[in-house]
Structures are given as C-alpha cells and as structure tokens.
mmCIF file of C-alpha atoms in Angstrom:
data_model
loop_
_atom_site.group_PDB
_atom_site.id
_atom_site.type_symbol
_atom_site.label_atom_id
_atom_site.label_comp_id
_atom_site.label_asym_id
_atom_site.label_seq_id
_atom_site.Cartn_x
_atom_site.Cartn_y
_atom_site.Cartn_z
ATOM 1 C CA UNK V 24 109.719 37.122 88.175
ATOM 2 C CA UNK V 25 112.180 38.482 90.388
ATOM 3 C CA UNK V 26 111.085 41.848 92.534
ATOM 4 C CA UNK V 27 112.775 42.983 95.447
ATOM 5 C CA UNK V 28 110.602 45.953 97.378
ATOM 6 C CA UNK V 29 111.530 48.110 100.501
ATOM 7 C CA UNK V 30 109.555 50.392 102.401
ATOM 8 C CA UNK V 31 111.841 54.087 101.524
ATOM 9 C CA UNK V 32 112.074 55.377 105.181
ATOM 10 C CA UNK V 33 112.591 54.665 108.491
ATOM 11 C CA UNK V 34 113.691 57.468 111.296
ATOM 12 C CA UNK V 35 114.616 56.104 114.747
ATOM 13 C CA UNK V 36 115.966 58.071 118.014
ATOM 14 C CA UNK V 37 119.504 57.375 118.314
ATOM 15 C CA UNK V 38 120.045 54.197 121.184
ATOM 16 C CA UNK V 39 117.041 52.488 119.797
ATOM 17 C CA UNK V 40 117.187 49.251 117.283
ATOM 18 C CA UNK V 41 116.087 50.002 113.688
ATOM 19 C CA UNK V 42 114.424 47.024 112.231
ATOM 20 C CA UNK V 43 114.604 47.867 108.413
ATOM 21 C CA UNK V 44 112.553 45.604 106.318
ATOM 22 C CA UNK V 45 112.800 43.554 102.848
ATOM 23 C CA UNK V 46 110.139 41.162 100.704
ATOM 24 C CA UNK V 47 111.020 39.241 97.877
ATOM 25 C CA UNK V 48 109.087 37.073 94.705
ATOM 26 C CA UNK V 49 111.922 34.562 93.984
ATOM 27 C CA UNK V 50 111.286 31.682 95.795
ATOM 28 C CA UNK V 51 114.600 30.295 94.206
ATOM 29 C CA UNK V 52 116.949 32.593 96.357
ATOM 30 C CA UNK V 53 119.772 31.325 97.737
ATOM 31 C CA UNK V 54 122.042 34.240 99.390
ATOM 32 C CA UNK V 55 120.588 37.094 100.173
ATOM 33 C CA UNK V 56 122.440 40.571 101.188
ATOM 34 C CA UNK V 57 122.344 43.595 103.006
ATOM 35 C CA UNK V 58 124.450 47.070 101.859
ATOM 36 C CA UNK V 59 124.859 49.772 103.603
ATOM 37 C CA UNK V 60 125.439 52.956 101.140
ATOM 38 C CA UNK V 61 126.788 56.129 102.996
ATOM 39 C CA UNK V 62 126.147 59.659 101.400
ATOM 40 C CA UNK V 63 127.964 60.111 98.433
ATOM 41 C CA UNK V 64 129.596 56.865 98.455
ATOM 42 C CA UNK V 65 128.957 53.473 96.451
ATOM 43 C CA UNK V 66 127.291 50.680 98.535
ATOM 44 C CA UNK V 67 129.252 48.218 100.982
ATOM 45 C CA UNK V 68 128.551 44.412 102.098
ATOM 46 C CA UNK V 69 127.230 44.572 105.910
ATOM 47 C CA UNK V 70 126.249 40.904 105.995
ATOM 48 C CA UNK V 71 124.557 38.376 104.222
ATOM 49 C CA UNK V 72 122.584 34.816 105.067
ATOM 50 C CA UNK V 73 122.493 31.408 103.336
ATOM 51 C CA UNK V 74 118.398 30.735 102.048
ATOM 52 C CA UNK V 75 118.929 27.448 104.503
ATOM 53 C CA UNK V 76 118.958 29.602 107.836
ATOM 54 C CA UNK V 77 116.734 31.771 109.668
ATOM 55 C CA UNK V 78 118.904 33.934 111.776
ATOM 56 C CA UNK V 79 122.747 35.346 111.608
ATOM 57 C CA UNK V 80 123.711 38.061 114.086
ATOM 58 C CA UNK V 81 126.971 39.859 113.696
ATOM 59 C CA UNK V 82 127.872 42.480 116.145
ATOM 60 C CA UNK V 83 125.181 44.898 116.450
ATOM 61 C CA UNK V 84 123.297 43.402 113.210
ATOM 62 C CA UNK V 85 120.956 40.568 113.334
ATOM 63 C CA UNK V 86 119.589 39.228 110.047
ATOM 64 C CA UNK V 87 116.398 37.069 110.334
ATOM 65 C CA UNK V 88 114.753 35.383 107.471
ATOM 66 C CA UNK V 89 111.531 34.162 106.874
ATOM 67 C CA UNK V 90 111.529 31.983 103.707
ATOM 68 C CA UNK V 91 107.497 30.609 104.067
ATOM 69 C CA UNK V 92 106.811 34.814 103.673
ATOM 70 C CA UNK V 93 109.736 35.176 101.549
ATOM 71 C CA UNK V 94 110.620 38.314 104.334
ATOM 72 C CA UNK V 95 113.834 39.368 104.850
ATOM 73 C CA UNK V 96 114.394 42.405 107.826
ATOM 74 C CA UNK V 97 118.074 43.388 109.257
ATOM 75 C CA UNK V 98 117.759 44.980 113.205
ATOM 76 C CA UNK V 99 120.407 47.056 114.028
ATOM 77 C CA UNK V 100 120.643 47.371 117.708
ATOM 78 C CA UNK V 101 121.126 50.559 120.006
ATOM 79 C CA UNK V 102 121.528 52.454 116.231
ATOM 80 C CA UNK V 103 123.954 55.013 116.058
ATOM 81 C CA UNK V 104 123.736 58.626 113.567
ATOM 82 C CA UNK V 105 126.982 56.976 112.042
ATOM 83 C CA UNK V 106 124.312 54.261 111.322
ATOM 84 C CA UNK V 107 122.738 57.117 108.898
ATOM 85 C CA UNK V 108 122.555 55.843 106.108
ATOM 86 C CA UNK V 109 120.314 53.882 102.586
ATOM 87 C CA UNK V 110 119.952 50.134 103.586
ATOM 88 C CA UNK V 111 119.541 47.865 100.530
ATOM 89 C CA UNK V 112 118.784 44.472 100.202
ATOM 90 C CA UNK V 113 119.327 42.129 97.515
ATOM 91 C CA UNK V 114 118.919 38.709 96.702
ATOM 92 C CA UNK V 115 120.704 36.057 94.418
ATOM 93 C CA UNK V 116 118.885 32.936 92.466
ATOM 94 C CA UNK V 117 119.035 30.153 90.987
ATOM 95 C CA UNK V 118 117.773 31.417 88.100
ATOM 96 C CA UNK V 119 119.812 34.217 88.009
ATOM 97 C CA UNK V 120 123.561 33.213 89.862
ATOM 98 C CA UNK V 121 125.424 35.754 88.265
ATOM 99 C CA UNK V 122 123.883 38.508 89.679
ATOM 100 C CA UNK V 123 122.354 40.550 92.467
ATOM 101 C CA UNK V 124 118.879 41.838 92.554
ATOM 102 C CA UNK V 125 118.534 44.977 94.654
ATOM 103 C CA UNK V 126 115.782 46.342 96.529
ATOM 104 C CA UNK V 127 114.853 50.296 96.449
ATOM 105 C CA UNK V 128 116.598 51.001 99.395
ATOM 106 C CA UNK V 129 115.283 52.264 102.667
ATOM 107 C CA UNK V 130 116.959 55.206 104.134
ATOM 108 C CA UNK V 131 117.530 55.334 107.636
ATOM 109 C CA UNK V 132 117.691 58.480 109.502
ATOM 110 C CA UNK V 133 119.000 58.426 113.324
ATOM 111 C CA UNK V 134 118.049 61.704 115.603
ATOM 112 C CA UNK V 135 119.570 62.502 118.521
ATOM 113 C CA UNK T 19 143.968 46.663 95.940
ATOM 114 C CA UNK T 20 142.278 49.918 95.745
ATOM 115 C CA UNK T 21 139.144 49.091 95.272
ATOM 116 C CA UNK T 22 136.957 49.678 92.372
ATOM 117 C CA UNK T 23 137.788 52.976 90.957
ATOM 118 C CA UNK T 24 135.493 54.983 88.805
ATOM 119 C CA UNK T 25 135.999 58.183 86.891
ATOM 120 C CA UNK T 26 135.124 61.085 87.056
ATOM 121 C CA UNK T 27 133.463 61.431 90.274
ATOM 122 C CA UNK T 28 131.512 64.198 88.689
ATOM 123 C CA UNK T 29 130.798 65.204 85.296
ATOM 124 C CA UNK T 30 128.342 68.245 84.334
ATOM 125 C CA UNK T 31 127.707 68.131 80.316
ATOM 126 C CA UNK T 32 125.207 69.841 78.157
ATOM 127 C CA UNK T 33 122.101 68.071 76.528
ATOM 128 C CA UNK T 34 123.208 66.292 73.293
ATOM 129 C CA UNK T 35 126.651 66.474 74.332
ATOM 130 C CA UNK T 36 128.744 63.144 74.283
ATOM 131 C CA UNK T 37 129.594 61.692 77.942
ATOM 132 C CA UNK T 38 131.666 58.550 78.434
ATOM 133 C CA UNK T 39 132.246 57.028 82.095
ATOM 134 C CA UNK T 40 135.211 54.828 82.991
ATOM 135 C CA UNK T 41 135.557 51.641 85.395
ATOM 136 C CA UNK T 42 138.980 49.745 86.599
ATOM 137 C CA UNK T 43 137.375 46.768 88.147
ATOM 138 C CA UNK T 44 139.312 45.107 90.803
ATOM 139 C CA UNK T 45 142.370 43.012 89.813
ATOM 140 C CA UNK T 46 141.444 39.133 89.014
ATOM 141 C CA UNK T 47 137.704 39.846 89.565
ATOM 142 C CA UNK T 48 135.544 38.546 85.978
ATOM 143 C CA UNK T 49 132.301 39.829 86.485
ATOM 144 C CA UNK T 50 132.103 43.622 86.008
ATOM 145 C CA UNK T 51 128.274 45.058 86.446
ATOM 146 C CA UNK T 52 127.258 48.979 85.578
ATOM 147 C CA UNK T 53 123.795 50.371 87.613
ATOM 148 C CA UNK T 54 122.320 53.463 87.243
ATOM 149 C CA UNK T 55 121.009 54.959 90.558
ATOM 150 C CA UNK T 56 117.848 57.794 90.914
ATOM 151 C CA UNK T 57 115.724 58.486 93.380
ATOM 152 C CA UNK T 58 112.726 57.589 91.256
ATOM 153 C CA UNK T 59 113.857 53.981 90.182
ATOM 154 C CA UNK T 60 116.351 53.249 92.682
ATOM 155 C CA UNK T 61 119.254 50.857 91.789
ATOM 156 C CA UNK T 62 118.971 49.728 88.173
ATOM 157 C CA UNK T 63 120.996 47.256 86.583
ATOM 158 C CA UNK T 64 121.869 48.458 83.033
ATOM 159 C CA UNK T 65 124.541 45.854 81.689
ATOM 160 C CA UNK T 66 127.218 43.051 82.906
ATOM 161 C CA UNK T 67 129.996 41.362 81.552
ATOM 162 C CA UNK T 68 131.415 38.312 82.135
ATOM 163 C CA UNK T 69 134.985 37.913 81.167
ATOM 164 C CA UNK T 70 135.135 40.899 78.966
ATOM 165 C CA UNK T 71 131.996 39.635 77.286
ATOM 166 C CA UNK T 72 128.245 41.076 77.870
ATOM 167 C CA UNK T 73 126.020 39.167 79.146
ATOM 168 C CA UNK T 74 122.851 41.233 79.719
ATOM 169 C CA UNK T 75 122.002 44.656 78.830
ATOM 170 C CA UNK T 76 118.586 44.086 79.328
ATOM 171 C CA UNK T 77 118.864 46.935 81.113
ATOM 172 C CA UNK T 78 120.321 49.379 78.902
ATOM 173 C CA UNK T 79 117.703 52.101 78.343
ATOM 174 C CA UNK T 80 118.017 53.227 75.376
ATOM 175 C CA UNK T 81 120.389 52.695 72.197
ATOM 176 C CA UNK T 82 122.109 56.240 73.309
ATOM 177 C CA UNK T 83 123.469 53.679 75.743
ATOM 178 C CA UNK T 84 126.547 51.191 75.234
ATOM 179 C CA UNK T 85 129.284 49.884 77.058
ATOM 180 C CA UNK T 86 132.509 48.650 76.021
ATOM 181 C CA UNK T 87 135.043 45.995 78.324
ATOM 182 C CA UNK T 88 137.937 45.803 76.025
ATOM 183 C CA UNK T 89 139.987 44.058 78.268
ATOM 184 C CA UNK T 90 139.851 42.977 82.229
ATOM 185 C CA UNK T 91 141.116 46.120 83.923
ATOM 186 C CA UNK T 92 139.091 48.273 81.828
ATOM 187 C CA UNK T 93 135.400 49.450 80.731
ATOM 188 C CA UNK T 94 133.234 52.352 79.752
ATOM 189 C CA UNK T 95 129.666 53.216 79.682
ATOM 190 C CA UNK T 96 128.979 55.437 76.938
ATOM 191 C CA UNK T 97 125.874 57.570 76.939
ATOM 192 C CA UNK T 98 125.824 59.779 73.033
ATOM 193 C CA UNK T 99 123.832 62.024 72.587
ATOM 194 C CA UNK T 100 122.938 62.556 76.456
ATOM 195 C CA UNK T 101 119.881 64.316 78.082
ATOM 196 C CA UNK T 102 118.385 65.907 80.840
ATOM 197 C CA UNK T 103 116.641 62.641 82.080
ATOM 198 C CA UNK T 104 120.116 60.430 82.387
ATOM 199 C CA UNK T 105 121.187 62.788 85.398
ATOM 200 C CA UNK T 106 121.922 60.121 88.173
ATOM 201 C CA UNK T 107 124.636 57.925 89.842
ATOM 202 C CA UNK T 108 126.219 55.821 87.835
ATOM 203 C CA UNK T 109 128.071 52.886 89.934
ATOM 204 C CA UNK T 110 130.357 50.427 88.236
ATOM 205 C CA UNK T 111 130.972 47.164 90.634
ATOM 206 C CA UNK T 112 132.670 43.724 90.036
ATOM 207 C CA UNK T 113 133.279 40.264 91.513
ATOM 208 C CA UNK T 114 134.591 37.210 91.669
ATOM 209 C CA UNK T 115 132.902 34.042 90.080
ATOM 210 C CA UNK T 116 128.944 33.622 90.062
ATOM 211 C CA UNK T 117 129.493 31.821 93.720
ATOM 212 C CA UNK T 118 126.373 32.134 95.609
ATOM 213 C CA UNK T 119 128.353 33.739 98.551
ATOM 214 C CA UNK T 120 129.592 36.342 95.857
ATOM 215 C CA UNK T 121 129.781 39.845 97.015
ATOM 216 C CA UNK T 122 129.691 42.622 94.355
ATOM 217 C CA UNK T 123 132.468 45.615 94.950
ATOM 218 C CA UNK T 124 131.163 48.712 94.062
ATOM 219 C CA UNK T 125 133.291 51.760 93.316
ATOM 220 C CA UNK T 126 132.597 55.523 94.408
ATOM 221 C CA UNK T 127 129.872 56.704 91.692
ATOM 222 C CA UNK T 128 129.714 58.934 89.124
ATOM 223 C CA UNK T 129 127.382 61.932 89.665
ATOM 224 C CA UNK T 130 126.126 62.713 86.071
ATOM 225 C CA UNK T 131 124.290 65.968 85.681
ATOM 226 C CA UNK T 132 123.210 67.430 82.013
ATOM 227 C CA UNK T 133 121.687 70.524 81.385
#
C-alpha cells in the first residue's frame, strides 16, 4: 500500500540547517515532492526529485533520496523564521500517476 | 492566471445545517482534487476528477459528502447535513495531465467551523 509518514515537529535556532525528514512504502515512486504550507495559506511546490537520482540542491534546499530505505529528507540551510512553516512531502506512483500522496506534515518552527 | 481560487475563505454554520464549498480550478488544467486538512489526520484526499468526471472518492467520508464538477472552471464539495466533527480546511487544487513531473496547485482553503 501506499503510506507516506513524517515525524510532526522540528524547532531549530534561526542560522542553523533544518533537515526535515520523510519515509515512504511505495517502492513504485517515481517523483516525489516537497510543499511548503505557510499559516493560513494552501500548500506551494518548493522542489521535487526524479526516483532515478539521489541528490537535487536548489538554492538553500537540498533534497537527498535514499531509494534502498525508501527515505526521503529536504535540508534547508542557514533556516530563516520566514522558513516557519508545515513541510509536506508527497510522492507519486506508478500505481497511482494521477495523484499525489501526502505525508502528515512536519512543522518547522525557527527561534531567534 | 490567478491561481486556484476557493470560496469562502471562511464559513461558520450550525450542526445539521447545509454547507456547500466552491472551487475555480486554474484555466486549461483537467485534474481538479478536493482534501480535507485536520490536525488529527493531516492532509486527506476526499475526491478527484478528471475531466469533469470523478475518479476516486475513496475518500469521501461519509454519504453527507458529494461533490459536483459540472463543467471545467467549476466545482463544489457539498457537505448536507454537516457536524461538529467536519470542522477543518478544506483545500481544492488542480493540474495539468497525470505527468509524473505534475505539480498540484492548491488554492487558499476554506476554514469550515460548525457548531
């Protein structure tokens, strides 16, 4: 089956990375996503990576993936409190293509 | 485009009353997806159409649920009679094709609250 689990909170002191963290079942994923979903707002693309590659870094974002664990984690370098925020991930199969399975969200709290 | 645009952003309604919750997806997109958001269960997926046409409600809860797309621009989640456990977020979002780069848009939420 297809199950998609997050821990639900990570705080971090603002300047450090945040390394937010994802697990998966489907072995058949093939794109798998990060959102970023601001307080009282619907949830936004940050990035996503191809099942065939292990790394992607954009910007201050670096998305490694570890298919053998099926482990997914997104590191956000020197995090910011605009970087405040619930962090989902979610994956698409090949047993499900038309859709996106999320995870529970972690939210992420930056201090000063 | 505007984006996906959802109304309203908030709606307070009695227990038992009728509440109905409206979606424009974005122009050309064909998929059109409705979740239900709470911090107990998260991000649930309760139905999604496909050209108009739905292709899982699965997740639909209960049969106080339904949603309509009558045409491409337009759809409506329809909760009758509605009680104190549906309070949540209710986020409508929509894309283009089943590509496996496909993002999903979402729009803004609707805060539902009944008393």
């Amino acid at each position: 089956g297809e199950d998609v689990e997050q821990s639900l909170f990570l705080s971090v002191r603002e300047g450090d990375s945040s390394v937010i963290n994802c697990t998966y079942t489907d072995s058949s994923s093939t794109y798998l996503y990060w959102y970023k979903q601001e307080p009282g707002a619907g949830l936004q693309l940050l990035t996503y990576i191809f099942s065939n590659m292990d790394m992607k870094q954009d910007q201050r974002l670096t998305v490694l993936l570890n298919k053998k664990d099926k482990h997914l984690s997104l590191r956000i370098a020197d995090t910011q409190t605009g970087d405040s925020a619930i962090y989902f991930c979610a994956e698409r199969t090949l047993r499900n293509t038309d859709k996106l399975i999320f995870g529970t969200g972690t939210r992420l709290q930056v201090f000063p | 485009d505007a984006g996906v645009i959802q109304s309203p952003r908030h709606e307070v309604t009695e227990m038992g009353q009728e509440v109905t919750l409206r979606c424009k997806p974005i122009s050309g997109h064909d998929y059109l997806f409705w979740y239900r958001q709470t911090m107990m269960r998260g991000l649930e997926l309760l139905i999604y159409f496909n050209n108009n046409v739905p292709i899982d409600d699965s997740g639909m809860p209960e049969d106080r649920f339904s949603a309509k797309m009558p045409n491409a621009s337009f759809s409506t989640l329809k909760i009758q009679p509605s009680e104190p456990r549906d309070s949540a977020v209710y986020f409508c979002a929509s894309s283009l094709g089943s590509w496996e780069r496909t993002e999903a848009f979402f729009g803004q939420g609707t805060r539902l609250t009944v008393v």
